[in-house]
PDB file of C-alpha atoms in Angstrom:
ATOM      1  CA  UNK U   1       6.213  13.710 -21.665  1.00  0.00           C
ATOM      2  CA  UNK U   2       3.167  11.620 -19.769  1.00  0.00           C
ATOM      3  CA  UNK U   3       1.958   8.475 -20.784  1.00  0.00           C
ATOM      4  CA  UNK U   4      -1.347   9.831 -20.793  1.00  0.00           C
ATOM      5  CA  UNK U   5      -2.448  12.655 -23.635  1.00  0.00           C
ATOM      6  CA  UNK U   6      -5.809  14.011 -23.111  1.00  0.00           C
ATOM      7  CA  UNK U   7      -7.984  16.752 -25.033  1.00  0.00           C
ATOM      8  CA  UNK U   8      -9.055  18.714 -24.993  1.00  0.00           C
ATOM      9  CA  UNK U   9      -7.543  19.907 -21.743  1.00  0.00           C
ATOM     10  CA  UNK U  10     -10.640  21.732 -21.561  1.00  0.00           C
ATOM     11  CA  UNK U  11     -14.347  21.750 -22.479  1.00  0.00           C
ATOM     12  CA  UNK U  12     -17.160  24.047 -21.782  1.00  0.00           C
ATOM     13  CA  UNK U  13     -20.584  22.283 -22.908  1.00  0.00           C
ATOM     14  CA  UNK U  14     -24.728  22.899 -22.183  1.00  0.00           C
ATOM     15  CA  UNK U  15     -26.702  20.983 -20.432  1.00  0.00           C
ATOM     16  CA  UNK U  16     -28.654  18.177 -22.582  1.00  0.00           C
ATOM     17  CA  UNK U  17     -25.242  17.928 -24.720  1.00  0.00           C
ATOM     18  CA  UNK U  18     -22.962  15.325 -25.109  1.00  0.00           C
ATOM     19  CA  UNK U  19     -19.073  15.801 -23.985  1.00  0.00           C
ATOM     20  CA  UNK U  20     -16.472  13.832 -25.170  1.00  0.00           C
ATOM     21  CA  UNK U  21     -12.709  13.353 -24.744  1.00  0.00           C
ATOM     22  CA  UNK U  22     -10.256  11.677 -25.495  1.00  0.00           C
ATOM     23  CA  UNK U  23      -6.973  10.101 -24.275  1.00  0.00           C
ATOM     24  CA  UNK U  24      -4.040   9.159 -26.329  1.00  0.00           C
ATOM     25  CA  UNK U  25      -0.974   6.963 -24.862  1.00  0.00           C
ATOM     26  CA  UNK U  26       2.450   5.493 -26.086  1.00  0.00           C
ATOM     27  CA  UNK U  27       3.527   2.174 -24.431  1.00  0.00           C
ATOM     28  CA  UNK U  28       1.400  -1.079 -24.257  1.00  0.00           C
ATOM     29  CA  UNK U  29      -1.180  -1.343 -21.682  1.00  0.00           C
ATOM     30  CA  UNK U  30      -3.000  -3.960 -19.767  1.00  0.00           C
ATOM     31  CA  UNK U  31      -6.165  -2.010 -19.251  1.00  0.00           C
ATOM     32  CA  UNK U  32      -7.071   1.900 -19.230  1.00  0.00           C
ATOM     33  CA  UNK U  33      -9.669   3.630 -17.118  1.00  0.00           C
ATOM     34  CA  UNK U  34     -11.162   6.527 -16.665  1.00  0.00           C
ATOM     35  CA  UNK U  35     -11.678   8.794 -13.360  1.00  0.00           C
ATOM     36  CA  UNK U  36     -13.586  11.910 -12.107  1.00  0.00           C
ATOM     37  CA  UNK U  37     -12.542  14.481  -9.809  1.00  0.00           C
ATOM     38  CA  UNK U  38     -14.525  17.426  -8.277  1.00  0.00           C
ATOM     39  CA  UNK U  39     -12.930  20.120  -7.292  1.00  0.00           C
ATOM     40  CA  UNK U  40     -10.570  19.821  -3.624  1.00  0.00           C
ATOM     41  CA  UNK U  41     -11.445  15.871  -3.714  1.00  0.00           C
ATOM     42  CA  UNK U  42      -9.791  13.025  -4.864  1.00  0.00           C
ATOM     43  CA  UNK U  43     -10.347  10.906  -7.965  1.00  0.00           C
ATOM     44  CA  UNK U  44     -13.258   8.528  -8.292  1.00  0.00           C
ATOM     45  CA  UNK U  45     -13.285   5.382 -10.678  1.00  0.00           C
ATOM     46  CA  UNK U  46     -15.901   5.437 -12.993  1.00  0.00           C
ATOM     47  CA  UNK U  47     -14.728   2.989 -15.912  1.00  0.00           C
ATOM     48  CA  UNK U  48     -12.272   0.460 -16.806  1.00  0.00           C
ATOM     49  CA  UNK U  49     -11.808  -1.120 -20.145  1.00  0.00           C
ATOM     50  CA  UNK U  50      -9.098  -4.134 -20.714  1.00  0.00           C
ATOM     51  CA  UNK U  51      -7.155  -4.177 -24.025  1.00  0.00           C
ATOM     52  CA  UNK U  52      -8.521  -6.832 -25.649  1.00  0.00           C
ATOM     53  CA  UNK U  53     -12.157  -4.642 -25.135  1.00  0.00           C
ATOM     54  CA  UNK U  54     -13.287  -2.339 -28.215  1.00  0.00           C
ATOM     55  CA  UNK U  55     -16.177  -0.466 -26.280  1.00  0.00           C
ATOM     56  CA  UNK U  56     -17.611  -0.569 -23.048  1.00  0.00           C
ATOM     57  CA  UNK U  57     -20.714   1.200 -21.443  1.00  0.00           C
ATOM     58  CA  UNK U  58     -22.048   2.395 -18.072  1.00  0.00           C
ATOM     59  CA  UNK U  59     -24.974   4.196 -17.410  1.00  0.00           C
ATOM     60  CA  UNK U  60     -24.445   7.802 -19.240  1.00  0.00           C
ATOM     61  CA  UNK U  61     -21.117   6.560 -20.002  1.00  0.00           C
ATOM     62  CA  UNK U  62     -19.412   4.607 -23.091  1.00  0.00           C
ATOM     63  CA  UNK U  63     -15.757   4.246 -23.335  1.00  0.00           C
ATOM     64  CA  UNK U  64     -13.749   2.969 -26.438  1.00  0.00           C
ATOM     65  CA  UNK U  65     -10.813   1.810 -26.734  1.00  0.00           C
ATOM     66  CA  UNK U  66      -8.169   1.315 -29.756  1.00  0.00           C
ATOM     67  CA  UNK U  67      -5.201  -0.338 -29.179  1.00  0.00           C
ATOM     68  CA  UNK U  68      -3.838   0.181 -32.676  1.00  0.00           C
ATOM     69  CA  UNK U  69      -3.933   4.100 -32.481  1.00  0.00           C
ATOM     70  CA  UNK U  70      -3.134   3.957 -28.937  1.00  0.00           C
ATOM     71  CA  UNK U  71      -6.372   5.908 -27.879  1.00  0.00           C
ATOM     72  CA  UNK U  72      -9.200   5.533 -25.669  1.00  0.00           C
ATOM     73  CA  UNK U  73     -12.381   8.054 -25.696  1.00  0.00           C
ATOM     74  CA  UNK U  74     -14.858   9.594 -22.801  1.00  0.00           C
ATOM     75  CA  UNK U  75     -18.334   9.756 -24.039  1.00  0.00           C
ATOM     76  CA  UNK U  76     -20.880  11.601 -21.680  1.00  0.00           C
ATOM     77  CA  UNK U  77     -24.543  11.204 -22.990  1.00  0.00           C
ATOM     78  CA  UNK U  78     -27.132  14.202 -21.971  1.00  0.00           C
ATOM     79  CA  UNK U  79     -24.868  15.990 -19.641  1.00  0.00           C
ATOM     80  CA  UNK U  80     -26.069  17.606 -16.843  1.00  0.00           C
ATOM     81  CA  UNK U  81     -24.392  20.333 -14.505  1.00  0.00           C
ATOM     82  CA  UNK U  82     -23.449  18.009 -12.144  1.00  0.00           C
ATOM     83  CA  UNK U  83     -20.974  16.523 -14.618  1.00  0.00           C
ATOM     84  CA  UNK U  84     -18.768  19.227 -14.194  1.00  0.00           C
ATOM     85  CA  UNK U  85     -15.256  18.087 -13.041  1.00  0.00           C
ATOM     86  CA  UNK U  86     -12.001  17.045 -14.096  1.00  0.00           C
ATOM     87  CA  UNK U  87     -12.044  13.521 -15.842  1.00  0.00           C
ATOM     88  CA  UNK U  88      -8.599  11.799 -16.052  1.00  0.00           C
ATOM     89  CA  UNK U  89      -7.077   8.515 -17.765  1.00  0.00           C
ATOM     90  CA  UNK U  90      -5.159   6.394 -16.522  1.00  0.00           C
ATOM     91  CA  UNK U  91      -3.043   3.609 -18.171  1.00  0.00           C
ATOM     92  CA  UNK U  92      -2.197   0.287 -16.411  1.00  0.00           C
ATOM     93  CA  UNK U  93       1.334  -0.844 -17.849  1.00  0.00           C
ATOM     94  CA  UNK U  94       1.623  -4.011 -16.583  1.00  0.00           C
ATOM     95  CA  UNK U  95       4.722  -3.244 -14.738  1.00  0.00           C
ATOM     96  CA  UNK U  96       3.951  -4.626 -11.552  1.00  0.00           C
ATOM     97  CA  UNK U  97       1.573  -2.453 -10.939  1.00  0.00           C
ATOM     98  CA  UNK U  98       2.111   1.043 -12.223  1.00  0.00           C
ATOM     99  CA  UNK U  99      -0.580   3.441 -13.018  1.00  0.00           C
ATOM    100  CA  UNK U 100       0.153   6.454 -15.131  1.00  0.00           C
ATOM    101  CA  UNK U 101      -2.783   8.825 -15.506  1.00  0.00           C
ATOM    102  CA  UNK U 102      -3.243  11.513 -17.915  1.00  0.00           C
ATOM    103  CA  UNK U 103      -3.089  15.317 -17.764  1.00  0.00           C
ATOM    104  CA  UNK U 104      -6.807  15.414 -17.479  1.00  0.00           C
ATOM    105  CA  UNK U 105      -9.679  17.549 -19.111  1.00  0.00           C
ATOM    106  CA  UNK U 106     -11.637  20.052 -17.137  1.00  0.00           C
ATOM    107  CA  UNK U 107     -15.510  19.813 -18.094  1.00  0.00           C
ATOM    108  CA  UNK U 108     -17.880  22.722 -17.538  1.00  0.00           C
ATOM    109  CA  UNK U 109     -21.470  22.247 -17.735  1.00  0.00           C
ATOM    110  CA  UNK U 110     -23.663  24.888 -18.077  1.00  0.00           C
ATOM    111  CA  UNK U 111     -27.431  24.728 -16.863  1.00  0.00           C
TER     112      UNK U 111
ATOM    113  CA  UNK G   1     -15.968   4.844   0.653  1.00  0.00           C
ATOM    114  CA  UNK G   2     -13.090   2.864   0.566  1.00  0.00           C
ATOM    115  CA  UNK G   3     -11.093   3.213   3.994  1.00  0.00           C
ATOM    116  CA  UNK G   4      -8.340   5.000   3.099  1.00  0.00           C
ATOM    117  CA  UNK G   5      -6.333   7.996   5.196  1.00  0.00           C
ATOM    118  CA  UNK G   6      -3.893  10.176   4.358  1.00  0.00           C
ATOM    119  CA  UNK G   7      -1.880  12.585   7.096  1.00  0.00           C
ATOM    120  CA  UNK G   8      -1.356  15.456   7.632  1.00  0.00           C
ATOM    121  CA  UNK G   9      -4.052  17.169   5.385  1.00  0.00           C
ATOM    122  CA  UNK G  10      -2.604  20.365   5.122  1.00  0.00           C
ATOM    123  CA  UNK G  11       1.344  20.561   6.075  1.00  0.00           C
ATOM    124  CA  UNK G  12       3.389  24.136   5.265  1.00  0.00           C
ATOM    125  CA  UNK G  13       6.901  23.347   5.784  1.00  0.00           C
ATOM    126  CA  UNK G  14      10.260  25.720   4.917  1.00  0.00           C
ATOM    127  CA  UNK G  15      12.420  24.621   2.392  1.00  0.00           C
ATOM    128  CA  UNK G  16      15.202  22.126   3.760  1.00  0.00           C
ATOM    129  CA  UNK G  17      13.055  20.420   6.111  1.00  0.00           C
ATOM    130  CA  UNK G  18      12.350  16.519   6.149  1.00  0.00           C
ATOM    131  CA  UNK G  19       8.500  16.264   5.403  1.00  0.00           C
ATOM    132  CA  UNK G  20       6.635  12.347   5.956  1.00  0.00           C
ATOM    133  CA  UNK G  21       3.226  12.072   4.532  1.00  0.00           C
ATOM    134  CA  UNK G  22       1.410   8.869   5.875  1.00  0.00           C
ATOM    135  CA  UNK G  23      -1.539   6.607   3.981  1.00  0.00           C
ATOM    136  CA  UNK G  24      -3.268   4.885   5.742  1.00  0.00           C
ATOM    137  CA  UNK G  25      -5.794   1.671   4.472  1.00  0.00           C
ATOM    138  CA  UNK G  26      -7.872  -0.369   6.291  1.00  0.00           C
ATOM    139  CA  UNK G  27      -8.678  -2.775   3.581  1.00  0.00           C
ATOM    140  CA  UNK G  28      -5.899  -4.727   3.176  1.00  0.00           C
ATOM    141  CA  UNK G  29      -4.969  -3.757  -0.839  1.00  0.00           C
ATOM    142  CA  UNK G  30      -1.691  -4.855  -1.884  1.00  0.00           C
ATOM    143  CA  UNK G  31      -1.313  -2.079  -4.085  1.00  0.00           C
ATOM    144  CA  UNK G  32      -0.464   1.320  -2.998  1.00  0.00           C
ATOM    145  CA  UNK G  33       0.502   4.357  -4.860  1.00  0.00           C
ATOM    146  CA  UNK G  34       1.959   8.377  -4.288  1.00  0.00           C
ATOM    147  CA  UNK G  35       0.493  10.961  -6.869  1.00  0.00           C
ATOM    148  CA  UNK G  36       1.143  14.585  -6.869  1.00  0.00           C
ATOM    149  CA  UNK G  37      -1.065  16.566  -8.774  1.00  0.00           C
ATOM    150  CA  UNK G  38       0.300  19.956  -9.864  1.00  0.00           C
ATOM    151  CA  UNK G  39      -1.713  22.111 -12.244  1.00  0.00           C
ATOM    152  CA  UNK G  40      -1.012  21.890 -16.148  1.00  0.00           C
ATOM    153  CA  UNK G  41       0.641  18.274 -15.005  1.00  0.00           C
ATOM    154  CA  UNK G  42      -2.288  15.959 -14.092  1.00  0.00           C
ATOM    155  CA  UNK G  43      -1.280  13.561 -11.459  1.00  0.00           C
ATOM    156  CA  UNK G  44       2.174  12.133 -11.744  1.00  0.00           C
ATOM    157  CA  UNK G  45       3.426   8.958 -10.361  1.00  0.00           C
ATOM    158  CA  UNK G  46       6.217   9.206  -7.563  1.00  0.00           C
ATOM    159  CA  UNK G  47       6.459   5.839  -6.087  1.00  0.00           C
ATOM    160  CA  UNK G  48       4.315   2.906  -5.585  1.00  0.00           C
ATOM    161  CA  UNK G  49       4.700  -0.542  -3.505  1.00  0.00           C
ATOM    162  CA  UNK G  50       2.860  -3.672  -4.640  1.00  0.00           C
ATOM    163  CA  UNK G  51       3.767  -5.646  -1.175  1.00  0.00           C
ATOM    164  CA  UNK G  52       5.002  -5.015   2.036  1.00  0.00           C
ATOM    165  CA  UNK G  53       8.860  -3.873   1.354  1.00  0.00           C
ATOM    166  CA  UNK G  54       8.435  -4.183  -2.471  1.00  0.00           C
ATOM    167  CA  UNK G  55       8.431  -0.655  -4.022  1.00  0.00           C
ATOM    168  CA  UNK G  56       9.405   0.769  -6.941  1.00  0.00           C
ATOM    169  CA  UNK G  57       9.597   4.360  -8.883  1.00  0.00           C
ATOM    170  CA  UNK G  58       7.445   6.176 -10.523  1.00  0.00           C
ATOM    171  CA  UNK G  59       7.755   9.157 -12.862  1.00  0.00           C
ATOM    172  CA  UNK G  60       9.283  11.713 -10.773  1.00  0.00           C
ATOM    173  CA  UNK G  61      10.809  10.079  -8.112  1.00  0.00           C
ATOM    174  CA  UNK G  62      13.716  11.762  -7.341  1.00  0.00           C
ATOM    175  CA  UNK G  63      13.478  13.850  -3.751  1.00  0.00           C
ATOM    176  CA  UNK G  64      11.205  11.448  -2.829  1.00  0.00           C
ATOM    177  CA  UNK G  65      11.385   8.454  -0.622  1.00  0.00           C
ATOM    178  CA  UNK G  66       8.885   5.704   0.493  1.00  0.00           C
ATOM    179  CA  UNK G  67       8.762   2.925   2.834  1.00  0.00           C
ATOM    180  CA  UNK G  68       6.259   0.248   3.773  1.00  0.00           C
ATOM    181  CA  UNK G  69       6.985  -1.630   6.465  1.00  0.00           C
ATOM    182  CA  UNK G  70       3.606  -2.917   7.029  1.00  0.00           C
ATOM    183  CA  UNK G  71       0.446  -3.859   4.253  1.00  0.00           C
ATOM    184  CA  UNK G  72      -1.591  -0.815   5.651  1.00  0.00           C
ATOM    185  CA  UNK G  73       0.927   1.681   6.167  1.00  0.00           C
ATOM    186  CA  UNK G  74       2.745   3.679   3.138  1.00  0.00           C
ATOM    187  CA  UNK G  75       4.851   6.632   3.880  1.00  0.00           C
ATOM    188  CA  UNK G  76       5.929   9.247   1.504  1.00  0.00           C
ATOM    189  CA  UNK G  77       9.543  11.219   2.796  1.00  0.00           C
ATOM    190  CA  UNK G  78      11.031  14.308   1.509  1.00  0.00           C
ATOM    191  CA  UNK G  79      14.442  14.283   2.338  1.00  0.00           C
ATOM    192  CA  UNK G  80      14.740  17.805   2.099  1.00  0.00           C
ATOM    193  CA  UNK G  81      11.741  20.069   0.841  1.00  0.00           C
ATOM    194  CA  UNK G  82      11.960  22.466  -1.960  1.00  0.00           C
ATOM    195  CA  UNK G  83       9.777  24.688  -3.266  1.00  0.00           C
ATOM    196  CA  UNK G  84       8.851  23.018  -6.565  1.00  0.00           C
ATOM    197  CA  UNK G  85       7.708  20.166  -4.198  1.00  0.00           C
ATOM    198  CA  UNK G  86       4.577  22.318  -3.027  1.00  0.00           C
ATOM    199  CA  UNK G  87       1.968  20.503  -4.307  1.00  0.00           C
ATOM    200  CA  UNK G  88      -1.157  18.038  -3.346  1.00  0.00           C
ATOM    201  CA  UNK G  89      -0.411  14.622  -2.835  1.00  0.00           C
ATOM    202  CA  UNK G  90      -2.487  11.814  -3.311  1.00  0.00           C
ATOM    203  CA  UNK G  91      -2.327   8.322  -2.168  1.00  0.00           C
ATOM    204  CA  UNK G  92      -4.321   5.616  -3.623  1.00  0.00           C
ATOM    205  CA  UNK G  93      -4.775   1.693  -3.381  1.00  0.00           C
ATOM    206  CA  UNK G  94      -6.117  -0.994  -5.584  1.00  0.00           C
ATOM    207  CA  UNK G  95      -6.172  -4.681  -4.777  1.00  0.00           C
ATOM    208  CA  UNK G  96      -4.517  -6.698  -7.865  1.00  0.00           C
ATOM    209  CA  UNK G  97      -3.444  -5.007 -11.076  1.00  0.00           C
ATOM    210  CA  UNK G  98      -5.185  -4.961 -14.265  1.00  0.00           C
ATOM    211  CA  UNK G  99      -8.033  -6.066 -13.094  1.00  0.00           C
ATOM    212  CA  UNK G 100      -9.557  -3.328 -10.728  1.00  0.00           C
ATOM    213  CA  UNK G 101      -9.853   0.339  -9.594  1.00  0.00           C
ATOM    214  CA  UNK G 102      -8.445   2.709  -7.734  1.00  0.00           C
ATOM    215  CA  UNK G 103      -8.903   3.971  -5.150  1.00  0.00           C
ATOM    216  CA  UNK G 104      -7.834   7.645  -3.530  1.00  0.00           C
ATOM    217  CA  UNK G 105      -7.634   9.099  -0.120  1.00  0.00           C
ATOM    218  CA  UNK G 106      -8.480  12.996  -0.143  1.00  0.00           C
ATOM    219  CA  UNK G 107      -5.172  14.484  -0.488  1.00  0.00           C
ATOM    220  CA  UNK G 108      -2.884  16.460   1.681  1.00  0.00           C
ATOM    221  CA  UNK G 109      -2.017  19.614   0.187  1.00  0.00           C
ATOM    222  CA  UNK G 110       1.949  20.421   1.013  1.00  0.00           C
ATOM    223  CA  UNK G 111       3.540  24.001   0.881  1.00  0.00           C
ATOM    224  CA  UNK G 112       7.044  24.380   1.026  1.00  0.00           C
ATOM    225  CA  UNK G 113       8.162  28.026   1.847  1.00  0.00           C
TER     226      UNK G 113
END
């Protein structure tokens, strides 16, 4: 199985809510971030967090991080439709390089 | 938007044919990477190179070549196609590891009939 665990794989939320996900991984990591992708594009980098970081923030977003339960977490104040996309994580091993992302969760956003 | 190409966009190819995808960067990253994205799967690591020559495997790797002969240039081969190869294919490049992003090109999506 992937490195990368996410739920839910899916999530259907109104506008004005808050969406979050999460992202759970087995092997030590050197960072983790998150990315975005609309639909037919490729993935955008919105956050990165290093492990020896608890919590970080930007903008609408706030990630977590917690190296002892292996799990990071995708919070998405006052959504709005335009929020709608896939989000993935992705793990940075340390292995010279390798990035292993995460199945992904699908957002919906409803106006 | 980082300067990053990937070629063909769209390739349909029959099953048994050699297939190269190339990415292209302009900015000089040592870091490059091959994704395919397959629903269900998320994006999966094939190969990635972190210096002209130097590459090493990913997650699914096997049917799957790469080569980089120079720092802008990283070229994804399938020796023979098969249909569970259909898929998009992503490239992407970061500068050093564990300390930056990503980023992607926009994908070629590959058919294999």
């Amino acid at each position: 199985s992937q490195q990368g665990e996410e739920d839910p794989q899916a999530l259907s939320i109104q506008e004005g809510e808050n969406a979050t996900m999460n992202c759970s991984y087995k092997t030590s990591i050197n960072n983790l971030q998150w990315y975005r992708q609309n639909s037919g594009r490729g993935l955008v980098h919105l956050i990165l967090i290093r492990s020896n970081e608890r919590e970080k923030h930007s903008g609408r977003l706030r990630v977590t991080l917690d190296t002892s339960k292996k799990s990071s977490s995708l919070l998405i104040t006052a959504s709005r439709a335009a929020d709608t996309a896939s989000y993935f994580c992705a793990t940075d091993l340390n292995q010279g390089g390798k990035l292993i992302f995460g199945q992904g969760t699908e957002l919906s956003v409803k106006p | 938007d980082a300067g990053i190409t990937q070629s063909p966009r769209h390739k349909v190819t029959e099953t048994g044919t050699p297939v190269t995808l190339r990415c292209h960067q302009t900015e000089n990253h040592r870091y490059m990477y091959w994704y395919r994205q397959d629903p269900g799967h998320g994006l999966r690591l094939i190969h990635y190179s972190y210096g002209v020559k130097d590459t090493d495997k990913g997650e699914v790797s096997d049917g799957y070549s790469v080569s980089r002969s120079k720092t802008e240039d990283f070229l994804l081969t399938l020796e023979s196609a098969t249909s569970s190869q259909t898929s998009v294919y992503f490239c992407a490049i970061s500068t050093e590891t564990g300390e930056t992003e990503a980023f992607f090109g926009q994908g070629t999506r590959l058919t294999v009939v």
